[in-house]
Amino acid sequence: AQSVTQLGSHVSVSEGALVLLRCNYSSSVPPYLFWYVQYPNQGLQLLLKYTSAATLVKGINGFEAEFKKSETSFHLTKPSAHMSDAAEYFCAVSVNDMRFGAGTRLTVKP
Amino acid sequence: DAGVIQSPRHEVTEMGQEVTLRCKPISGHNSLFWYRQTMMRGLELLIYFNNNVPIDDSGMPEDRFSAKMPNASFSTLKIQPSEPRDSAVYFCASSLDLGARTEAFFGQGTRLTVV
């Protein structure tokens, strides 16, 4: 069965600093991977997805993620954090159904 | 399209009562998922349907939980009887089809409090 592990339940960065949220996956078949963002009292919104077309995937709001098969990783990055990026971020892996990681809460300090 | 629509947004009920959560998926989507989110357990997949047929309900925690999808535009998740530990946010999501490439679109969730 497929699964994802998000390293770090809480990440805090200063405004303008690099954002790095870590995700490692486990799958017996080539995986499809996703990052979602959840703002308070909202549902999850898709940030980006990897479907094997390209290993570097660009998403909305300046986020991108790189699929590294050798490291079984799909880390999410953004060069410069903005206050509005404060939210919870979920990595997910899909074969037939979609399984989510535990989430990482991103705090952005002014 | 209005997206995935869930109702109610908030539900407060007494222990022992029956609770029904409702979901309208995006038109044209063939797959529907029910998730539960809590601080302790994160986002758990409870059950999913494809073409109105339940495919996997192994995530349903107990027999008190049941889900139906009578047609392509409506699904319910029922808890009978409800217990305080069922308090959580319940999300419905839909996707074009099962299969790895298709992302899920989420509703706003129903926040259930059982007192």
PDB file of N, CA, C and O in Angstrom, chain B residues 7-41:
ATOM      1  N   SER B   7     -23.129  19.775   3.250  1.00  0.00           N
ATOM      2  CA  SER B   7     -24.045  20.368   4.224  1.00  0.00           C
ATOM      3  C   SER B   7     -24.301  19.383   5.349  1.00  0.00           C
ATOM      4  O   SER B   7     -24.245  18.165   5.143  1.00  0.00           O
ATOM      5  N   PRO B   8     -24.542  19.908   6.547  1.00  0.00           N
ATOM      6  CA  PRO B   8     -24.366  21.304   6.936  1.00  0.00           C
ATOM      7  C   PRO B   8     -22.889  21.655   7.107  1.00  0.00           C
ATOM      8  O   PRO B   8     -22.044  20.770   7.083  1.00  0.00           O
ATOM      9  N   ARG B   9     -22.555  22.913   7.304  1.00  0.00           N
ATOM     10  CA  ARG B   9     -21.173  23.313   7.576  1.00  0.00           C
ATOM     11  C   ARG B   9     -20.808  23.002   9.023  1.00  0.00           C
ATOM     12  O   ARG B   9     -19.670  22.680   9.329  1.00  0.00           O
ATOM     13  N   HIS B  10     -21.767  23.131   9.887  1.00  0.00           N
ATOM     14  CA  HIS B  10     -21.557  22.853  11.304  1.00  0.00           C
ATOM     15  C   HIS B  10     -22.736  22.041  11.822  1.00  0.00           C
ATOM     16  O   HIS B  10     -23.876  22.272  11.433  1.00  0.00           O
ATOM     17  N   GLU B  11     -22.421  21.074  12.695  1.00  0.00           N
ATOM     18  CA  GLU B  11     -23.475  20.260  13.291  1.00  0.00           C
ATOM     19  C   GLU B  11     -23.095  19.992  14.736  1.00  0.00           C
ATOM     20  O   GLU B  11     -21.995  19.503  15.015  1.00  0.00           O
ATOM     21  N   VAL B  12     -24.002  20.318  15.629  1.00  0.00           N
ATOM     22  CA  VAL B  12     -23.819  19.998  17.045  1.00  0.00           C
ATOM     23  C   VAL B  12     -24.954  19.079  17.443  1.00  0.00           C
ATOM     24  O   VAL B  12     -26.125  19.407  17.222  1.00  0.00           O
ATOM     25  N   THR B  13     -24.629  17.955  18.008  1.00  0.00           N
ATOM     26  CA  THR B  13     -25.660  16.985  18.352  1.00  0.00           C
ATOM     27  C   THR B  13     -25.321  16.327  19.682  1.00  0.00           C
ATOM     28  O   THR B  13     -24.182  16.385  20.151  1.00  0.00           O
ATOM     29  N   GLU B  14     -26.311  15.716  20.267  1.00  0.00           N
ATOM     30  CA  GLU B  14     -26.107  15.022  21.538  1.00  0.00           C
ATOM     31  C   GLU B  14     -25.726  13.572  21.291  1.00  0.00           C
ATOM     32  O   GLU B  14     -26.190  12.955  20.316  1.00  0.00           O
ATOM     33  N   MET B  15     -24.924  13.059  22.184  1.00  0.00           N
ATOM     34  CA  MET B  15     -24.518  11.661  22.112  1.00  0.00           C
ATOM     35  C   MET B  15     -25.746  10.762  21.974  1.00  0.00           C
ATOM     36  O   MET B  15     -26.755  10.959  22.663  1.00  0.00           O
ATOM     37  N   GLY B  16     -25.652   9.796  21.080  1.00  0.00           N
ATOM     38  CA  GLY B  16     -26.738   8.864  20.871  1.00  0.00           C
ATOM     39  C   GLY B  16     -27.652   9.216  19.702  1.00  0.00           C
ATOM     40  O   GLY B  16     -28.413   8.363  19.238  1.00  0.00           O
ATOM     41  N   GLN B  17     -27.566  10.457  19.264  1.00  0.00           N
ATOM     42  CA  GLN B  17     -28.405  10.883  18.149  1.00  0.00           C
ATOM     43  C   GLN B  17     -27.813  10.433  16.819  1.00  0.00           C
ATOM     44  O   GLN B  17     -26.603  10.209  16.681  1.00  0.00           O
ATOM     45  N   GLU B  18     -28.691  10.351  15.829  1.00  0.00           N
ATOM     46  CA  GLU B  18     -28.247  10.048  14.471  1.00  0.00           C
ATOM     47  C   GLU B  18     -27.810  11.332  13.778  1.00  0.00           C
ATOM     48  O   GLU B  18     -28.458  12.374  13.919  1.00  0.00           O
ATOM     49  N   VAL B  19     -26.699  11.236  13.041  1.00  0.00           N
ATOM     50  CA  VAL B  19     -26.174  12.384  12.303  1.00  0.00           C
ATOM     51  C   VAL B  19     -26.044  11.999  10.838  1.00  0.00           C
ATOM     52  O   VAL B  19     -25.544  10.915  10.527  1.00  0.00           O
ATOM     53  N   THR B  20     -26.496  12.873   9.945  1.00  0.00           N
ATOM     54  CA  THR B  20     -26.348  12.634   8.505  1.00  0.00           C
ATOM     55  C   THR B  20     -25.637  13.815   7.860  1.00  0.00           C
ATOM     56  O   THR B  20     -26.090  14.955   7.966  1.00  0.00           O
ATOM     57  N   LEU B  21     -24.526  13.513   7.218  1.00  0.00           N
ATOM     58  CA  LEU B  21     -23.755  14.519   6.496  1.00  0.00           C
ATOM     59  C   LEU B  21     -23.999  14.307   5.011  1.00  0.00           C
ATOM     60  O   LEU B  21     -24.082  13.163   4.548  1.00  0.00           O
ATOM     61  N   ARG B  22     -24.066  15.415   4.269  1.00  0.00           N
ATOM     62  CA  ARG B  22     -24.453  15.341   2.867  1.00  0.00           C
ATOM     63  C   ARG B  22     -23.376  15.923   1.964  1.00  0.00           C
ATOM     64  O   ARG B  22     -22.650  16.841   2.365  1.00  0.00           O
ATOM     65  N   CYS B  23     -23.320  15.394   0.759  1.00  0.00           N
ATOM     66  CA  CYS B  23     -22.307  15.846  -0.195  1.00  0.00           C
ATOM     67  C   CYS B  23     -22.850  15.801  -1.611  1.00  0.00           C
ATOM     68  O   CYS B  23     -23.466  14.806  -2.030  1.00  0.00           O
ATOM     69  N   LYS B  24     -22.594  16.875  -2.342  1.00  0.00           N
ATOM     70  CA  LYS B  24     -22.893  16.921  -3.770  1.00  0.00           C
ATOM     71  C   LYS B  24     -21.559  17.068  -4.497  1.00  0.00           C
ATOM     72  O   LYS B  24     -20.898  18.104  -4.379  1.00  0.00           O
ATOM     73  N   PRO B  25     -21.150  16.069  -5.264  1.00  0.00           N
ATOM     74  CA  PRO B  25     -19.860  16.167  -5.954  1.00  0.00           C
ATOM     75  C   PRO B  25     -19.944  17.089  -7.166  1.00  0.00           C
ATOM     76  O   PRO B  25     -21.038  17.521  -7.556  1.00  0.00           O
ATOM     77  N   ILE B  26     -18.801  17.364  -7.743  1.00  0.00           N
ATOM     78  CA  ILE B  26     -18.748  18.156  -8.961  1.00  0.00           C
ATOM     79  C   ILE B  26     -19.381  17.358 -10.098  1.00  0.00           C
ATOM     80  O   ILE B  26     -19.119  16.157 -10.253  1.00  0.00           O
ATOM     81  N   SER B  27     -20.210  18.012 -10.865  1.00  0.00           N
ATOM     82  CA  SER B  27     -20.894  17.346 -11.966  1.00  0.00           C
ATOM     83  C   SER B  27     -19.885  16.748 -12.945  1.00  0.00           C
ATOM     84  O   SER B  27     -18.921  17.412 -13.350  1.00  0.00           O
ATOM     85  N   GLY B  28     -20.110  15.481 -13.299  1.00  0.00           N
ATOM     86  CA  GLY B  28     -19.198  14.818 -14.224  1.00  0.00           C
ATOM     87  C   GLY B  28     -18.107  14.010 -13.542  1.00  0.00           C
ATOM     88  O   GLY B  28     -17.397  13.241 -14.206  1.00  0.00           O
ATOM     89  N   HIS B  29     -17.937  14.207 -12.259  1.00  0.00           N
ATOM     90  CA  HIS B  29     -16.950  13.413 -11.516  1.00  0.00           C
ATOM     91  C   HIS B  29     -17.544  12.060 -11.166  1.00  0.00           C
ATOM     92  O   HIS B  29     -18.676  11.966 -10.698  1.00  0.00           O
ATOM     93  N   ASN B  30     -16.735  11.016 -11.380  1.00  0.00           N
ATOM     94  CA  ASN B  30     -17.224   9.663 -11.169  1.00  0.00           C
ATOM     95  C   ASN B  30     -16.814   9.064  -9.833  1.00  0.00           C
ATOM     96  O   ASN B  30     -17.322   8.004  -9.466  1.00  0.00           O
ATOM     97  N   SER B  31     -15.878   9.711  -9.142  1.00  0.00           N
ATOM     98  CA  SER B  31     -15.382   9.153  -7.877  1.00  0.00           C
ATOM     99  C   SER B  31     -15.641  10.117  -6.739  1.00  0.00           C
ATOM    100  O   SER B  31     -15.507  11.340  -6.897  1.00  0.00           O
ATOM    101  N   LEU B  32     -15.999   9.539  -5.603  1.00  0.00           N
ATOM    102  CA  LEU B  32     -16.309  10.359  -4.428  1.00  0.00           C
ATOM    103  C   LEU B  32     -15.663   9.737  -3.208  1.00  0.00           C
ATOM    104  O   LEU B  32     -15.673   8.515  -3.038  1.00  0.00           O
ATOM    105  N   PHE B  33     -15.091  10.608  -2.371  1.00  0.00           N
ATOM    106  CA  PHE B  33     -14.337  10.171  -1.190  1.00  0.00           C
ATOM    107  C   PHE B  33     -14.882  10.865   0.053  1.00  0.00           C
ATOM    108  O   PHE B  33     -15.230  12.041   0.003  1.00  0.00           O
ATOM    109  N   TRP B  34     -14.919  10.147   1.160  1.00  0.00           N
ATOM    110  CA  TRP B  34     -15.209  10.737   2.466  1.00  0.00           C
ATOM    111  C   TRP B  34     -13.959  10.621   3.343  1.00  0.00           C
ATOM    112  O   TRP B  34     -13.403   9.532   3.500  1.00  0.00           O
ATOM    113  N   TYR B  35     -13.548  11.768   3.910  1.00  0.00           N
ATOM    114  CA  TYR B  35     -12.401  11.817   4.813  1.00  0.00           C
ATOM    115  C   TYR B  35     -12.858  12.385   6.158  1.00  0.00           C
ATOM    116  O   TYR B  35     -13.818  13.153   6.244  1.00  0.00           O
ATOM    117  N   ARG B  36     -12.095  12.024   7.192  1.00  0.00           N
ATOM    118  CA  ARG B  36     -12.305  12.595   8.518  1.00  0.00           C
ATOM    119  C   ARG B  36     -10.982  13.223   8.972  1.00  0.00           C
ATOM    120  O   ARG B  36      -9.921  12.589   8.836  1.00  0.00           O
ATOM    121  N   GLN B  37     -11.062  14.433   9.518  1.00  0.00           N
ATOM    122  CA  GLN B  37      -9.848  15.116   9.975  1.00  0.00           C
ATOM    123  C   GLN B  37      -9.949  15.423  11.457  1.00  0.00           C
ATOM    124  O   GLN B  37     -10.889  16.075  11.913  1.00  0.00           O
ATOM    125  N   THR B  38      -8.961  14.957  12.216  1.00  0.00           N
ATOM    126  CA  THR B  38      -8.851  15.268  13.638  1.00  0.00           C
ATOM    127  C   THR B  38      -7.416  15.652  13.945  1.00  0.00           C
ATOM    128  O   THR B  38      -6.496  15.329  13.183  1.00  0.00           O
ATOM    129  N   MET B  39      -7.223  16.314  15.067  1.00  0.00           N
ATOM    130  CA  MET B  39      -5.866  16.698  15.463  1.00  0.00           C
ATOM    131  C   MET B  39      -5.024  15.457  15.709  1.00  0.00           C
ATOM    132  O   MET B  39      -3.850  15.404  15.349  1.00  0.00           O
ATOM    133  N   MET B  40      -5.624  14.457  16.331  1.00  0.00           N
ATOM    134  CA  MET B  40      -4.859  13.270  16.728  1.00  0.00           C
ATOM    135  C   MET B  40      -4.506  12.372  15.549  1.00  0.00           C
ATOM    136  O   MET B  40      -3.396  11.833  15.494  1.00  0.00           O
ATOM    137  N   ARG B  41      -5.419  12.219  14.613  1.00  0.00           N
ATOM    138  CA  ARG B  41      -5.236  11.214  13.561  1.00  0.00           C
ATOM    139  C   ARG B  41      -5.035  11.806  12.170  1.00  0.00           C
ATOM    140  O   ARG B  41      -4.848  11.058  11.202  1.00  0.00           O
TER     141      ARG B  41
END
